[in-house]
Amino acid sequence: MQISQNTVASIDYNLKDADGQVLDTSEGREPLTYLHGAGNLIPGLESALEGNEPGDTVSVTVDPSEGYGERDENLIQQVPKQAFEGVDQVESGMRFQATDEQGERRIVTVTGVEGDEVTVDANHPLAGQSLNFEVSVVDVREASQEEIEHGHAHSGDEEDH
Ligand code: ZN
């Protein structure tokens, strides 16, 4: 069966940045199982997988516009240290969940600390990067009606949700 709208595909993948450094991989884990056509993967990867079958391998470079977007310098902000309640020591590289003015949750990364000023970056860590995916298609099946309604794949042993 080919990967198409409303199929559930299982894939093994390697993700490398433009310098060939591995950013993410399914190696040593279960393959990634997802509902195709529901926006569960970044657009550039999802469209590259369309029409492939188990046993196929796909190599694709996804530009930021089809990946995690361009970096937005407006998402870099200075916040006072007091904003980090209950954190003993705020350090570069720490990640926090924050809520923006629209009430949307974002992961922010601390990129600098100077005195009482903390610089946080709410860009996705992979924003602005060209992403090189190597994917092997492991399995493709029809999605169940429930999966289509939920907009995601079920593994079969989940609680009701
Ligand atoms: Zn569900």
Coordinates of N, CA and C and ligand atoms in Angstrom, one line a residue:
M1 N 0.9 -1.2 0.0 CA 0.0 0.0 0.0 C 0.9 1.3 0.0
Q2 N 0.4 2.3 -0.7 CA 1.2 3.5 -0.8 C 0.8 4.5 0.3
I3 N 1.7 5.3 0.7 CA 1.4 6.4 1.6 C 0.5 7.4 0.9
S4 N -0.7 7.6 1.5 CA -1.6 8.6 0.9 C -2.5 9.2 2.0
Q5 N -3.3 10.1 1.7 CA -4.2 10.7 2.7 C -4.9 9.6 3.5
N6 N -5.0 9.7 4.8 CA -5.7 8.8 5.7 C -5.1 7.3 5.7
T7 N -3.8 7.3 5.4 CA -3.1 6.0 5.8 C -2.2 6.3 7.0
V8 N -1.9 5.2 7.7 CA -1.0 5.3 8.8 C 0.4 4.7 8.4
A9 N 1.4 5.5 8.4 CA 2.7 5.0 8.0 C 3.7 4.9 9.1
S10 N 4.5 3.9 9.1 CA 5.6 3.7 10.1 C 6.9 3.9 9.3
I11 N 7.8 4.8 9.8 CA 9.0 5.1 9.1 C 10.2 5.1 10.1
D12 N 11.3 4.7 9.6 CA 12.6 4.9 10.3 C 13.2 6.1 9.6
Y13 N 13.9 6.9 10.4 CA 14.4 8.1 9.8 C 15.7 8.6 10.5
N14 N 16.5 9.3 9.7 CA 17.7 10.0 10.2 C 17.5 11.5 9.8
L15 N 17.7 12.4 10.7 CA 17.7 13.8 10.4 C 19.0 14.4 10.6
K16 N 19.6 15.0 9.6 CA 20.9 15.7 9.7 C 20.7 17.2 9.3
D17 N 21.6 18.0 9.9 CA 21.6 19.4 9.5 C 22.5 19.6 8.3
A18 N 22.7 20.8 7.8 CA 23.4 21.0 6.6 C 24.9 20.6 6.7
D19 N 25.4 20.5 7.9 CA 26.8 20.1 8.1 C 26.9 18.6 8.3
G20 N 25.8 17.9 8.2 CA 25.9 16.4 8.3 C 25.8 15.9 9.8
Q21 N 25.5 16.8 10.7 CA 25.4 16.4 12.1 C 24.0 15.9 12.4
V22 N 23.9 14.7 13.1 CA 22.6 14.1 13.3 C 21.9 14.9 14.4
L23 N 20.7 15.3 14.0 CA 19.8 16.1 14.9 C 18.8 15.2 15.6
D24 N 18.4 14.2 14.9 CA 17.3 13.3 15.4 C 17.4 12.0 14.6
T25 N 17.0 10.9 15.2 CA 17.0 9.6 14.5 C 16.0 8.7 15.3
S26 N 15.5 7.7 14.5 CA 14.6 6.7 15.1 C 15.5 5.5 15.5
E27 N 16.8 5.5 15.1 CA 17.6 4.4 15.4 C 17.6 4.0 16.9
G28 N 17.5 2.7 17.1 CA 17.4 2.3 18.5 C 16.1 2.5 19.2
R29 N 15.1 3.0 18.4 CA 13.8 3.1 18.9 C 12.8 2.5 18.0
E30 N 11.5 2.4 18.3 CA 10.5 2.0 17.4 C 10.4 3.0 16.3
P31 N 10.0 2.5 15.1 CA 9.8 3.5 14.0 C 8.7 4.5 14.4
L32 N 8.8 5.6 13.8 CA 7.8 6.7 14.0 C 6.5 6.3 13.2
T33 N 5.4 6.2 13.9 CA 4.1 5.9 13.3 C 3.2 7.2 13.3
Y34 N 2.7 7.5 12.1 CA 1.9 8.8 12.1 C 0.8 8.7 11.1
L35 N -0.2 9.5 11.3 CA -1.3 9.6 10.4 C -1.0 10.5 9.2
H36 N -1.0 10.0 8.0 CA -0.5 10.9 6.9 C -1.6 11.8 6.4
G37 N -1.2 13.0 6.1 CA -2.2 14.0 5.5 C -2.9 14.8 6.6
A38 N -2.5 14.7 7.8 CA -3.1 15.4 8.9 C -2.2 16.5 9.5
G39 N -1.1 16.8 8.9 CA -0.2 17.8 9.4 C 0.6 17.4 10.6
N40 N 0.8 16.1 10.8 CA 1.6 15.6 11.9 C 3.1 15.7 11.7
L41 N 3.5 15.7 10.4 CA 4.9 15.9 10.1 C 5.0 17.3 9.5
I42 N 6.3 17.8 9.4 CA 6.5 19.1 8.7 C 6.1 18.9 7.2
P43 N 5.6 19.9 6.6 CA 5.0 19.8 5.2 C 6.0 19.2 4.2
G44 N 7.2 19.6 4.2 CA 8.2 19.2 3.2 C 8.5 17.7 3.3
L45 N 8.4 17.1 4.5 CA 8.6 15.7 4.7 C 7.4 14.9 4.3
E46 N 6.3 15.4 4.8 CA 5.0 14.7 4.5 C 4.8 14.6 2.9
S47 N 5.1 15.7 2.2 CA 4.8 15.6 0.8 C 5.9 14.7 0.1
A48 N 7.1 14.7 0.6 CA 8.1 13.8 0.0 C 7.7 12.3 0.2
L49 N 7.0 12.0 1.3 CA 6.7 10.6 1.6 C 5.5 10.1 0.8
E50 N 4.6 11.0 0.3 CA 3.4 10.7 -0.4 C 3.8 9.7 -1.5
G51 N 3.0 8.6 -1.6 CA 3.1 7.7 -2.8 C 4.2 6.6 -2.6
N52 N 4.9 6.7 -1.4 CA 5.9 5.6 -1.2 C 5.3 4.4 -0.5
E53 N 6.0 3.3 -0.6 CA 5.5 2.0 -0.1 C 6.6 1.4 0.8
P54 N 6.2 0.4 1.6 CA 7.2 -0.3 2.5 C 8.3 -0.7 1.7
G55 N 9.6 -0.5 2.2 CA 10.8 -0.9 1.5 C 11.4 0.2 0.7
D56 N 10.6 1.3 0.5 CA 11.2 2.5 -0.2 C 12.0 3.3 0.7
T57 N 13.0 3.9 0.2 CA 13.8 4.9 1.0 C 13.7 6.2 0.3
V58 N 13.7 7.3 1.1 CA 13.4 8.6 0.6 C 14.5 9.5 1.2
S59 N 15.2 10.2 0.3 CA 16.1 11.3 0.8 C 15.6 12.6 0.4
V60 N 15.4 13.5 1.3 CA 14.9 14.8 1.0 C 15.5 15.9 1.8
T61 N 15.8 17.0 1.2 CA 16.2 18.2 1.9 C 15.0 19.2 2.0
V62 N 14.7 19.5 3.3 CA 13.5 20.3 3.5 C 14.0 21.7 3.9
D63 N 13.6 22.7 3.1 CA 14.0 24.1 3.4 C 13.1 24.6 4.6
P64 N 13.6 25.7 5.2 CA 12.8 26.2 6.4 C 11.4 26.5 6.1
S65 N 11.1 27.0 4.9 CA 9.7 27.4 4.5 C 8.8 26.2 4.6
E66 N 9.4 25.0 4.3 CA 8.6 23.7 4.3 C 8.9 22.9 5.6
G67 N 9.7 23.5 6.5 CA 10.1 22.8 7.7 C 9.5 23.6 8.9
Y68 N 10.4 24.1 9.8 CA 10.0 24.8 11.0 C 10.0 26.3 10.9
G69 N 10.0 26.8 9.6 CA 9.9 28.2 9.4 C 11.3 28.9 9.5
E70 N 11.3 30.2 9.1 CA 12.5 31.0 9.2 C 12.6 31.5 10.7
R71 N 13.8 31.8 11.1 CA 14.0 32.4 12.4 C 13.4 33.8 12.5
D72 N 12.7 34.1 13.5 CA 12.1 35.4 13.7 C 12.7 36.1 14.9
E73 N 13.5 37.2 14.5 CA 14.3 37.8 15.6 C 13.4 38.5 16.7
N74 N 12.1 38.7 16.3 CA 11.2 39.3 17.3 C 10.8 38.3 18.4
L75 N 11.2 37.0 18.1 CA 10.9 36.0 19.2 C 12.0 35.9 20.2
I76 N 13.0 36.8 20.0 CA 14.1 36.8 21.0 C 13.8 38.0 22.0
Q77 N 13.6 37.7 23.2 CA 13.2 38.8 24.2 C 14.1 38.8 25.4
Q78 N 14.1 39.9 26.1 CA 14.7 40.0 27.4 C 13.6 40.0 28.5
V79 N 13.8 39.2 29.4 CA 12.9 39.1 30.5 C 13.6 39.2 31.8
P80 N 13.0 39.8 32.9 CA 13.7 39.8 34.2 C 13.8 38.5 34.8
K81 N 14.9 38.3 35.6 CA 15.1 37.0 36.2 C 13.9 36.6 37.1
Q82 N 13.2 37.6 37.7 CA 12.1 37.2 38.6 C 11.0 36.4 37.9
A83 N 11.0 36.5 36.5 CA 10.0 35.8 35.8 C 10.2 34.3 36.0
F84 N 11.4 33.8 36.4 CA 11.6 32.4 36.5 C 11.4 32.0 37.9
E85 N 10.2 32.0 38.4 CA 9.9 31.6 39.8 C 10.3 30.2 40.1
G86 N 10.9 30.0 41.2 CA 11.3 28.6 41.6 C 12.5 28.0 40.9
V87 N 13.1 28.8 40.1 CA 14.4 28.2 39.4 C 15.6 28.8 40.2
D88 N 16.4 28.0 40.8 CA 17.5 28.4 41.5 C 18.5 29.2 40.7
Q89 N 18.9 28.6 39.6 CA 19.9 29.2 38.7 C 19.5 29.1 37.3
V90 N 19.2 30.3 36.7 CA 18.9 30.3 35.3 C 20.1 30.4 34.4
E91 N 20.3 29.4 33.5 CA 21.5 29.3 32.7 C 21.2 29.1 31.2
S92 N 22.1 29.5 30.4 CA 22.0 29.4 29.0 C 21.7 27.9 28.7
G93 N 20.9 27.7 27.7 CA 20.6 26.3 27.3 C 19.4 25.7 27.9
M94 N 18.9 26.3 29.1 CA 17.7 25.8 29.7 C 16.5 26.1 28.8
R95 N 15.5 25.2 28.9 CA 14.3 25.4 28.2 C 13.1 25.4 29.2
F96 N 12.2 26.3 28.8 CA 11.0 26.5 29.7 C 9.8 26.5 28.8
Q97 N 8.7 26.2 29.4 CA 7.4 26.3 28.6 C 6.8 27.7 29.0
A98 N 6.5 28.5 28.1 CA 5.9 29.8 28.3 C 4.6 30.0 27.6
T99 N 3.8 30.9 28.0 CA 2.5 31.2 27.3 C 2.6 32.6 26.7
D100 N 2.4 32.7 25.4 CA 2.5 34.0 24.8 C 1.2 34.8 25.0
E101 N 1.2 36.0 24.4 CA 0.0 36.9 24.5 C -1.2 36.3 23.9
Q102 N -1.1 35.4 23.0 CA -2.3 34.8 22.4 C -2.7 33.5 23.2
G103 N -2.0 33.3 24.3 CA -2.4 32.1 25.1 C -1.8 30.8 24.6
E104 N -0.9 30.9 23.5 CA -0.3 29.7 23.0 C 0.9 29.3 23.7
R105 N 1.1 28.0 23.9 CA 2.2 27.5 24.7 C 3.4 27.5 23.7
R106 N 4.6 27.9 24.2 CA 5.8 27.8 23.4 C 6.9 27.3 24.3
I107 N 7.8 26.6 23.7 CA 9.1 26.3 24.4 C 10.1 27.4 24.1
V108 N 10.6 28.0 25.2 CA 11.6 29.0 25.0 C 12.9 28.5 25.5
T109 N 14.0 28.9 24.9 CA 15.3 28.5 25.2 C 16.1 29.8 25.8
V110 N 16.7 29.6 26.9 CA 17.5 30.7 27.5 C 18.8 30.7 26.7
T111 N 19.1 31.9 26.1 CA 20.3 32.1 25.3 C 21.4 33.0 25.9
G112 N 21.0 33.6 27.0 CA 22.0 34.5 27.7 C 21.4 35.0 29.0
V113 N 22.3 35.2 30.0 CA 22.0 35.7 31.3 C 23.0 36.8 31.6
E114 N 22.5 38.0 31.9 CA 23.4 39.1 32.3 C 22.8 39.9 33.4
G115 N 23.3 39.7 34.6 CA 22.7 40.3 35.8 C 21.3 39.8 36.0
D116 N 20.4 40.7 36.0 CA 19.0 40.4 36.2 C 18.2 40.2 34.9
E117 N 18.9 40.3 33.8 CA 18.3 40.2 32.5 C 18.6 38.8 31.9
V118 N 17.5 38.2 31.5 CA 17.6 36.9 30.8 C 17.1 37.0 29.4
T119 N 17.9 36.5 28.4 CA 17.5 36.5 27.0 C 16.9 35.2 26.7
V120 N 15.7 35.2 26.2 CA 15.1 33.9 25.8 C 14.7 34.0 24.3
D121 N 14.8 32.8 23.7 CA 14.5 32.7 22.3 C 13.4 31.7 22.1
A122 N 12.2 32.2 21.5 CA 11.1 31.3 21.4 C 11.0 30.7 20.0
N123 N 12.1 30.9 19.2 CA 12.1 30.2 17.9 C 12.2 28.7 18.1
H124 N 11.6 27.9 17.2 CA 11.8 26.5 17.2 C 13.3 26.2 17.1
P125 N 13.9 25.3 17.8 CA 15.3 25.0 17.7 C 15.7 24.7 16.2
L126 N 14.8 24.2 15.4 CA 15.2 23.9 14.1 C 14.8 24.9 13.0
A127 N 14.2 26.1 13.5 CA 13.8 27.1 12.6 C 15.0 27.6 11.9
G128 N 14.8 28.0 10.6 CA 15.9 28.6 9.8 C 16.9 27.5 9.2
Q129 N 16.7 26.3 9.6 CA 17.7 25.2 9.1 C 17.1 24.4 7.9
S130 N 18.0 24.1 7.0 CA 17.7 23.1 6.0 C 17.9 21.7 6.6
L131 N 16.9 20.9 6.5 CA 16.9 19.6 7.2 C 17.0 18.5 6.1
N132 N 18.0 17.6 6.4 CA 18.2 16.5 5.4 C 17.7 15.2 6.1
F133 N 16.6 14.7 5.5 CA 16.0 13.5 6.0 C 16.4 12.3 5.1
E134 N 16.7 11.2 5.8 CA 16.8 9.8 5.1 C 15.7 9.0 5.8
V135 N 14.8 8.5 5.0 CA 13.7 7.8 5.6 C 13.5 6.5 4.9
S136 N 13.3 5.4 5.7 CA 12.8 4.1 5.1 C 11.4 3.9 5.6
V137 N 10.6 3.5 4.6 CA 9.2 3.2 4.9 C 9.1 1.8 5.4
V138 N 8.6 1.6 6.6 CA 8.5 0.3 7.2 C 7.2 -0.4 7.0
D139 N 6.1 0.4 7.1 CA 4.8 -0.1 7.1 C 3.8 0.9 6.7
V140 N 2.7 0.5 6.0 CA 1.7 1.4 5.6 C 0.4 0.7 5.7
R141 N -0.6 1.3 6.4 CA -1.9 0.6 6.5 C -3.0 1.7 6.5
E142 N -4.2 1.3 6.3 CA -5.4 2.2 6.3 C -5.5 2.7 7.7
A143 N -5.9 4.0 7.8 CA -6.2 4.5 9.1 C -7.6 4.1 9.5
S144 N -7.9 3.9 10.8 CA -9.2 3.6 11.3 C -10.0 5.0 11.3
Q145 N -11.3 4.8 11.3 CA -12.2 6.0 11.4 C -11.9 6.8 12.6
E146 N -11.6 6.2 13.7 CA -11.3 6.9 14.9 C -10.0 7.7 14.8
E147 N -9.0 7.1 14.2 CA -7.7 7.8 14.0 C -7.9 9.0 13.1
I148 N -8.8 8.9 12.1 CA -9.0 10.0 11.2 C -9.7 11.1 12.0
E149 N -10.7 10.7 12.8 CA -11.4 11.7 13.6 C -10.5 12.4 14.6
H150 N -9.6 11.6 15.2 CA -8.7 12.2 16.2 C -7.5 13.0 15.5
G151 N -7.2 12.7 14.3 CA -6.1 13.4 13.6 C -4.8 12.9 13.9
H152 N -4.7 11.6 14.5 CA -3.4 11.0 14.8 C -3.5 9.5 14.8
A153 N -2.3 8.9 14.8 CA -2.3 7.4 14.7 C -2.5 6.8 16.1
H154 N -3.1 5.7 16.2 CA -3.1 5.0 17.5 C -2.3 3.7 17.5
S155 N -1.6 3.4 18.6 CA -0.8 2.2 18.6 C -1.6 1.0 19.0
G156 N -2.8 1.1 19.5 CA -3.6 -0.1 19.8 C -3.7 -0.4 21.2
D157 N -2.8 0.2 22.1 CA -2.8 -0.1 23.5 C -3.0 1.1 24.3
E158 N -3.6 2.2 23.7 CA -3.8 3.4 24.4 C -5.1 3.5 25.2
E159 N -5.1 4.3 26.2 CA -6.3 4.6 26.9 C -7.2 5.4 26.0
D160 N -8.5 5.4 26.3 CA -9.4 6.3 25.6 C -9.0 7.7 25.8
H161 N -9.0 8.5 24.7 CA -8.7 9.9 24.9 C -9.4 10.8 23.8
Ligands
ZN1 ZN -6.7 9.4 19.5

